[in-house]
Short mmCIF file of C-alpha atoms in Angstrom, two decimals:
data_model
loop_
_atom_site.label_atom_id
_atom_site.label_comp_id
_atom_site.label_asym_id
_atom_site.label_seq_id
_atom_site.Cartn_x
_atom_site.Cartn_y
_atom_site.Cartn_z
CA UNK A 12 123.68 151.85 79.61
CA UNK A 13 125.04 148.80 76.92
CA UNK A 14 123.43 146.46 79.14
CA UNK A 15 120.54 148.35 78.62
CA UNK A 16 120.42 148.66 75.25
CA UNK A 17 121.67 145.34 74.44
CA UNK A 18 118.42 144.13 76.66
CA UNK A 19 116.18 146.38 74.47
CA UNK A 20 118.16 144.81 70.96
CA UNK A 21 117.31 141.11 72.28
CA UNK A 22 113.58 142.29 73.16
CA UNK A 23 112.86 144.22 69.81
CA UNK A 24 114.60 140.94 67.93
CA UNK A 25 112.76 138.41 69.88
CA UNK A 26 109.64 140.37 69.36
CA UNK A 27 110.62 140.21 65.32
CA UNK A 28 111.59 136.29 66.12
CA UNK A 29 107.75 136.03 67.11
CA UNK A 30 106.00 138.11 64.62
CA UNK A 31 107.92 135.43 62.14
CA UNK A 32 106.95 132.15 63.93
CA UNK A 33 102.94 133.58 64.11
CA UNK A 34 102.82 135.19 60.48
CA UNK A 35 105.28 133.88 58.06
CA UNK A 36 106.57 130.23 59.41
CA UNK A 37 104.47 127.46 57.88
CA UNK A 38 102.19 130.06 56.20
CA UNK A 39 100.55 131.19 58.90
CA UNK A 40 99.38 133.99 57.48
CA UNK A 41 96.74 132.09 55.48
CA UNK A 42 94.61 131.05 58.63
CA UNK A 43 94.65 134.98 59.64
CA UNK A 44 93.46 135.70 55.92
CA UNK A 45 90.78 132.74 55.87
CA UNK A 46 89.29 134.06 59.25
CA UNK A 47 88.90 137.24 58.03
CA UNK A 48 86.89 136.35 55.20
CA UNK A 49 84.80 134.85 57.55
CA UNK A 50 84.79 137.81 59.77
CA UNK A 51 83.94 139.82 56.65
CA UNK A 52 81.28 137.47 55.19
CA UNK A 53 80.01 137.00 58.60
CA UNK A 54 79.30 141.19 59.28
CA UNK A 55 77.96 141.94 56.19
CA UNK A 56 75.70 139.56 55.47
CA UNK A 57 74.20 140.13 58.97
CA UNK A 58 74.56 143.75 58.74
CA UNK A 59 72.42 143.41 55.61
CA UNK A 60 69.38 140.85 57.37
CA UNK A 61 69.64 143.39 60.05
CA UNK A 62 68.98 146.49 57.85
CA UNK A 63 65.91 144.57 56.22
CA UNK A 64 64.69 143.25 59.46
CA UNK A 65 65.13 146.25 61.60
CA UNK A 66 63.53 148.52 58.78
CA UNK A 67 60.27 146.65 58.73
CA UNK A 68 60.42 146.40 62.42
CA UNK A 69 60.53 150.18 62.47
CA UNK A 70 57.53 150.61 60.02
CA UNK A 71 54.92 148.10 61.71
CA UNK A 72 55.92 150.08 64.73
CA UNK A 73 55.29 153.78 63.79
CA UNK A 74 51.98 152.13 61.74
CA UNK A 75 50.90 150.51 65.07
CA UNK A 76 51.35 154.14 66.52
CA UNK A 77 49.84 155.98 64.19
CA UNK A 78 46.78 153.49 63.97
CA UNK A 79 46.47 153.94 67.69
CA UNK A 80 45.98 157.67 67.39
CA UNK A 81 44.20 157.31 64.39
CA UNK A 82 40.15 157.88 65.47
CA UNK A 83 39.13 156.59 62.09
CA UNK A 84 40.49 153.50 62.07
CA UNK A 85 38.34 150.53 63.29
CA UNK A 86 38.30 148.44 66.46
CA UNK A 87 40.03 144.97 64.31
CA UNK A 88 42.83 146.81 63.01
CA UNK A 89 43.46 148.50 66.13
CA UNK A 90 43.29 144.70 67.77
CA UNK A 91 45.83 143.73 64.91
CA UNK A 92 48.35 147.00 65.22
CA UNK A 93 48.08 146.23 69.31
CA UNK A 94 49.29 142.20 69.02
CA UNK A 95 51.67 143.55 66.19
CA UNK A 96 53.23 146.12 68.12
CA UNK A 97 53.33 143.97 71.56
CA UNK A 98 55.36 141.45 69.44
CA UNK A 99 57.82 143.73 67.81
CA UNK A 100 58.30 145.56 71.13
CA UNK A 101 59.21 141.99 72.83
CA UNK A 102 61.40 140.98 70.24
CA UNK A 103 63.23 144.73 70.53
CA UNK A 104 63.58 144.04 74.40
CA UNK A 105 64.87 140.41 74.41
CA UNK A 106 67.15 141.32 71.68
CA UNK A 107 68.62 144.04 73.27
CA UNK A 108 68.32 142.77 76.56
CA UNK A 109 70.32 139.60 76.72
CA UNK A 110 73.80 139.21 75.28
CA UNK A 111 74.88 138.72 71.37
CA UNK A 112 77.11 135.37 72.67
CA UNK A 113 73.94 133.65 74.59
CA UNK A 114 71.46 134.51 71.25
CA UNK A 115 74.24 132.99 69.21
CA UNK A 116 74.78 129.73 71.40
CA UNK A 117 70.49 129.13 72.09
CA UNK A 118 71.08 129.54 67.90
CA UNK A 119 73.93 127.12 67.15
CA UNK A 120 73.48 124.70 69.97
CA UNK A 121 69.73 124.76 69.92
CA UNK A 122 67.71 126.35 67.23
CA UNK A 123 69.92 124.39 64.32
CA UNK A 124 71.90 121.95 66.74
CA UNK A 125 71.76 119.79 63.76
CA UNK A 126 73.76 122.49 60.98
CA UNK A 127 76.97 121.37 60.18
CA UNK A 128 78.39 124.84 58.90
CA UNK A 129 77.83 127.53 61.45
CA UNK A 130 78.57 130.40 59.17
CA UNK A 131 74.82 130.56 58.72
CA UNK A 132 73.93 130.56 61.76
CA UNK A 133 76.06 133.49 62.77
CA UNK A 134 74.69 135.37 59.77
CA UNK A 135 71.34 134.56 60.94
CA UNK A 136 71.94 135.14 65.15
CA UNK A 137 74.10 138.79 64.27
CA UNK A 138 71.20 139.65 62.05
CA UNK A 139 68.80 139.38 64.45
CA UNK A 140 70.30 140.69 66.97
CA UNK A 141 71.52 144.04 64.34
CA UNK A 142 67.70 143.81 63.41
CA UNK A 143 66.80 144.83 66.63
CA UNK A 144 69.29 148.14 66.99
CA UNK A 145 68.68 148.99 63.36
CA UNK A 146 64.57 149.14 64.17
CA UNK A 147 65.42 151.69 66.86
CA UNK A 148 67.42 153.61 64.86
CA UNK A 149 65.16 154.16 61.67
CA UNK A 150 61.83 154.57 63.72
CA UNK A 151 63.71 157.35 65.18
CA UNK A 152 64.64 158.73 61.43
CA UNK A 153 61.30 158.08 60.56
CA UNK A 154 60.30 160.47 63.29
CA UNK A 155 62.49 163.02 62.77
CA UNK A 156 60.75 163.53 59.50
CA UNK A 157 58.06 166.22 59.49
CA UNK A 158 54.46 164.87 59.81
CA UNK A 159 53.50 167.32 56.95
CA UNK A 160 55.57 165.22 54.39
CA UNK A 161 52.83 162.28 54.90
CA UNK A 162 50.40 164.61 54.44
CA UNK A 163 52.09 165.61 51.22
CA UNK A 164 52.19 162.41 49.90
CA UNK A 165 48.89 161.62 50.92
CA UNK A 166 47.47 164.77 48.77
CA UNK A 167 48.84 163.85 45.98
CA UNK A 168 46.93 160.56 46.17
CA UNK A 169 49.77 158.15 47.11
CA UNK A 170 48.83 155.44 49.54
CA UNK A 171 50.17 155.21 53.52
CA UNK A 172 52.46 152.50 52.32
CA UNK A 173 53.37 154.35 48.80
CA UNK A 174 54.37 157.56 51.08
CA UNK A 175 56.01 155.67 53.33
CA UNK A 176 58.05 153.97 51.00
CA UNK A 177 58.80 156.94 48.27
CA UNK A 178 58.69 159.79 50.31
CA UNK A 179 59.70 159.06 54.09
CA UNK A 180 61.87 156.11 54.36
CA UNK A 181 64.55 157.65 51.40
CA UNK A 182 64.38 160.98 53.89
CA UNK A 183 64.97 158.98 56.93
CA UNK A 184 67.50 156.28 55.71
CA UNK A 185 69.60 159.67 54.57
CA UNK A 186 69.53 161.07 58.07
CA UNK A 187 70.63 157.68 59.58
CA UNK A 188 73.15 156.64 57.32
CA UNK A 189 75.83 157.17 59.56
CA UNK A 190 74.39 155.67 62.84
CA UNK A 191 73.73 152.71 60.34
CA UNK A 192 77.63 152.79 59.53
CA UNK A 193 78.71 152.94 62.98
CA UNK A 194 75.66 149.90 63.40
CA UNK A 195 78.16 147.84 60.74
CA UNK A 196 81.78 148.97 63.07
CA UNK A 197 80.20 148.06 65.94
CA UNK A 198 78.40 144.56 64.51
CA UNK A 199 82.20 143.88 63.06
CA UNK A 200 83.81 143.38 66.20
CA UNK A 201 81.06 141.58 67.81
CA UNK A 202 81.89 138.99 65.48
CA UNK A 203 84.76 138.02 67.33
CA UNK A 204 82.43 135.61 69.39
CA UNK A 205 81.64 133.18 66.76
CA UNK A 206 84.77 131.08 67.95
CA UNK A 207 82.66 129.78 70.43
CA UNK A 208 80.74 127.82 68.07
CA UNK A 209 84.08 126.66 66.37
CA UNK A 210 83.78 129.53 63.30
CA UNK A 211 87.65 129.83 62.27
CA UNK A 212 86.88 133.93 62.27
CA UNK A 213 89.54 136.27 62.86
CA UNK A 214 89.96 136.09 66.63
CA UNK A 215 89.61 131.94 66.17
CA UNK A 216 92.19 132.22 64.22
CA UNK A 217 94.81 134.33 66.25
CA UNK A 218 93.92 131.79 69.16
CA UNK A 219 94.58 128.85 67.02
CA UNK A 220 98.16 129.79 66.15
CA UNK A 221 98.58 131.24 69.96
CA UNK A 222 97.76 127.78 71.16
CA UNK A 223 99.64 125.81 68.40
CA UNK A 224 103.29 128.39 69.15
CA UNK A 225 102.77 128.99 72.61
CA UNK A 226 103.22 132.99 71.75
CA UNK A 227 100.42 134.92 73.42
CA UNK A 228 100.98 138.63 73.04
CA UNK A 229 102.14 138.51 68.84
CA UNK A 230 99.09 136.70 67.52
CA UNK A 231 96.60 138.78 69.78
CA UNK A 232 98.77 141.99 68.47
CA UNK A 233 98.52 141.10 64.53
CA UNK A 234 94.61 140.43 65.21
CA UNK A 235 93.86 143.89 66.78
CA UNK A 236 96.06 145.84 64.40
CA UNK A 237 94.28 143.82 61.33
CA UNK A 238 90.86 144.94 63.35
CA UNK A 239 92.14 148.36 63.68
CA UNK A 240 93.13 149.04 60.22
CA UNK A 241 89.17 147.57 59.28
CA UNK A 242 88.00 149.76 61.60
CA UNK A 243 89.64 152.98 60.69
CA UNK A 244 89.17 151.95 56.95
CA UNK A 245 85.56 152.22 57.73
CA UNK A 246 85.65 155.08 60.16
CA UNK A 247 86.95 157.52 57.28
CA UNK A 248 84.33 156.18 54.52
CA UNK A 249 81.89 157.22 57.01
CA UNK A 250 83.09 160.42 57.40
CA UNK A 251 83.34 161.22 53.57
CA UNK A 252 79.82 160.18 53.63
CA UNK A 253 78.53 162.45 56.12
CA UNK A 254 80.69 165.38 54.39
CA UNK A 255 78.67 164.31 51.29
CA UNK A 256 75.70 164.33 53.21
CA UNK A 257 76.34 168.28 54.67
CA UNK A 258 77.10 169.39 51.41
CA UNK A 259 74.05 168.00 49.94
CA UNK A 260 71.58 169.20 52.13
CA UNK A 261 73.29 172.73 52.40
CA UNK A 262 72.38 173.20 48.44
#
């Protein structure tokens, strides 16, 4: 039984000995701290491109619908709607079906194989690739809205675009916002990929110093709790929001 618990003393301080050597010694700490600005700068910035992207995505999409059905409209912008929604429907599928790290290597290592700060890039590749989610996600808000609220606006004497913009996309975003939260959680940790292109992100970061020490498990461990705390962070401002939400609609 002492052996046994002097075994579990020289585990628990050897595990201390580590967190030390990966964290405090030579301040370490910094290059976890600097990575997650990155990882930070990197999710936001993309989550925002993808919101913008993804929401006109969305609109052309129901317009090239709703032109389609519309028996009034004439044979050119029918033509137009058709190539418009063939080409937002491609990008939707190629997006979604081929893998965030390929989209960001064709963009690092091909698209702007001559940038010499990839931070960009990854902005640019994550909001694409968001863009295309996000589009899904508020055409289907957009639909959920009642057909007789475009009719609305369009009584009143308020342009397709004018209702679109005034009266159904504030309706829609509202019903989306938390899919769109979860869109930013989930965009977050796909970040972790940029260290492929040499991005000192959070996960770059945690490798770095595992390399550099020779620890493995303690630098992996202080990246996913640092992750998980993000993560949860965000997971209860969600769920504030969607109280919010209840409570306003209930009134």
């Amino acid at each position: 039984m002492n052996l046994q618990l002097l075994s579990f003393v020289d585990s628990w301080n050897g595990f201390w000995d580590d967190m030390y050597e990966v964290f405090i010694k030579g301040d370490r700490w910094e290059l976890y701290f600097k990575g997650l600005g990155n990882t930070l700068l990197i999710a936001v910035v993309a989550c925002l491109i993808g919101i913008i992207l993804g929401t006109i995505v969305a609109v052309l999409r129901v317009a090239c619908v709703n032109n389609k059905n519309n028996p009034l409209a004439s044979k050119f912008s029918r033509f137009v709607y058709k190539i418009i929604g063939g080409i937002t429907g491609i990008y939707i599928a190629v997006i979604r079906g081929t893998p965030t790290l390929v989209q960001l290597l064709i963009m690092y290592y091909v698209v702007f194989a001559s940038a010499k700060n990839g931070v960009p890039v990854a902005m640019l590749a994550f909001g694409i690739n968001s863009g295309a989610y996000v589009a899904e996600t508020i055409r289907g808000g957009i639909l959920s809205i009642d057909r007789g609220q475009m009719e609305a606006g369009r009584s009143l004497g308020l342009s397709n675009v004018q209702t679109m913009r005034s009266v159904i996309l504030p309706q829609a975003i509202k019903n989306i916002l938390p899919a769109l939260g979860n869109e930013f959680i989930m965009l977050l940790k796909e970040t972790s990929i940029v260290g492929y292109v040499a991005i000192s992100d959070l996960t770059f970061a945690g490798d770095r110093i595992r390399s550099s020490t020779f620890i493995m498990f303690a630098p992996l461990l202080i990246v996913a709790v640092i992750y998980l705390v993000i993560v949860l962070g965000l997971s209860q401002l969600l769920k504030v929001l969607e109280r919010r939400l209840a409570k306003s609609d209930s009134r």
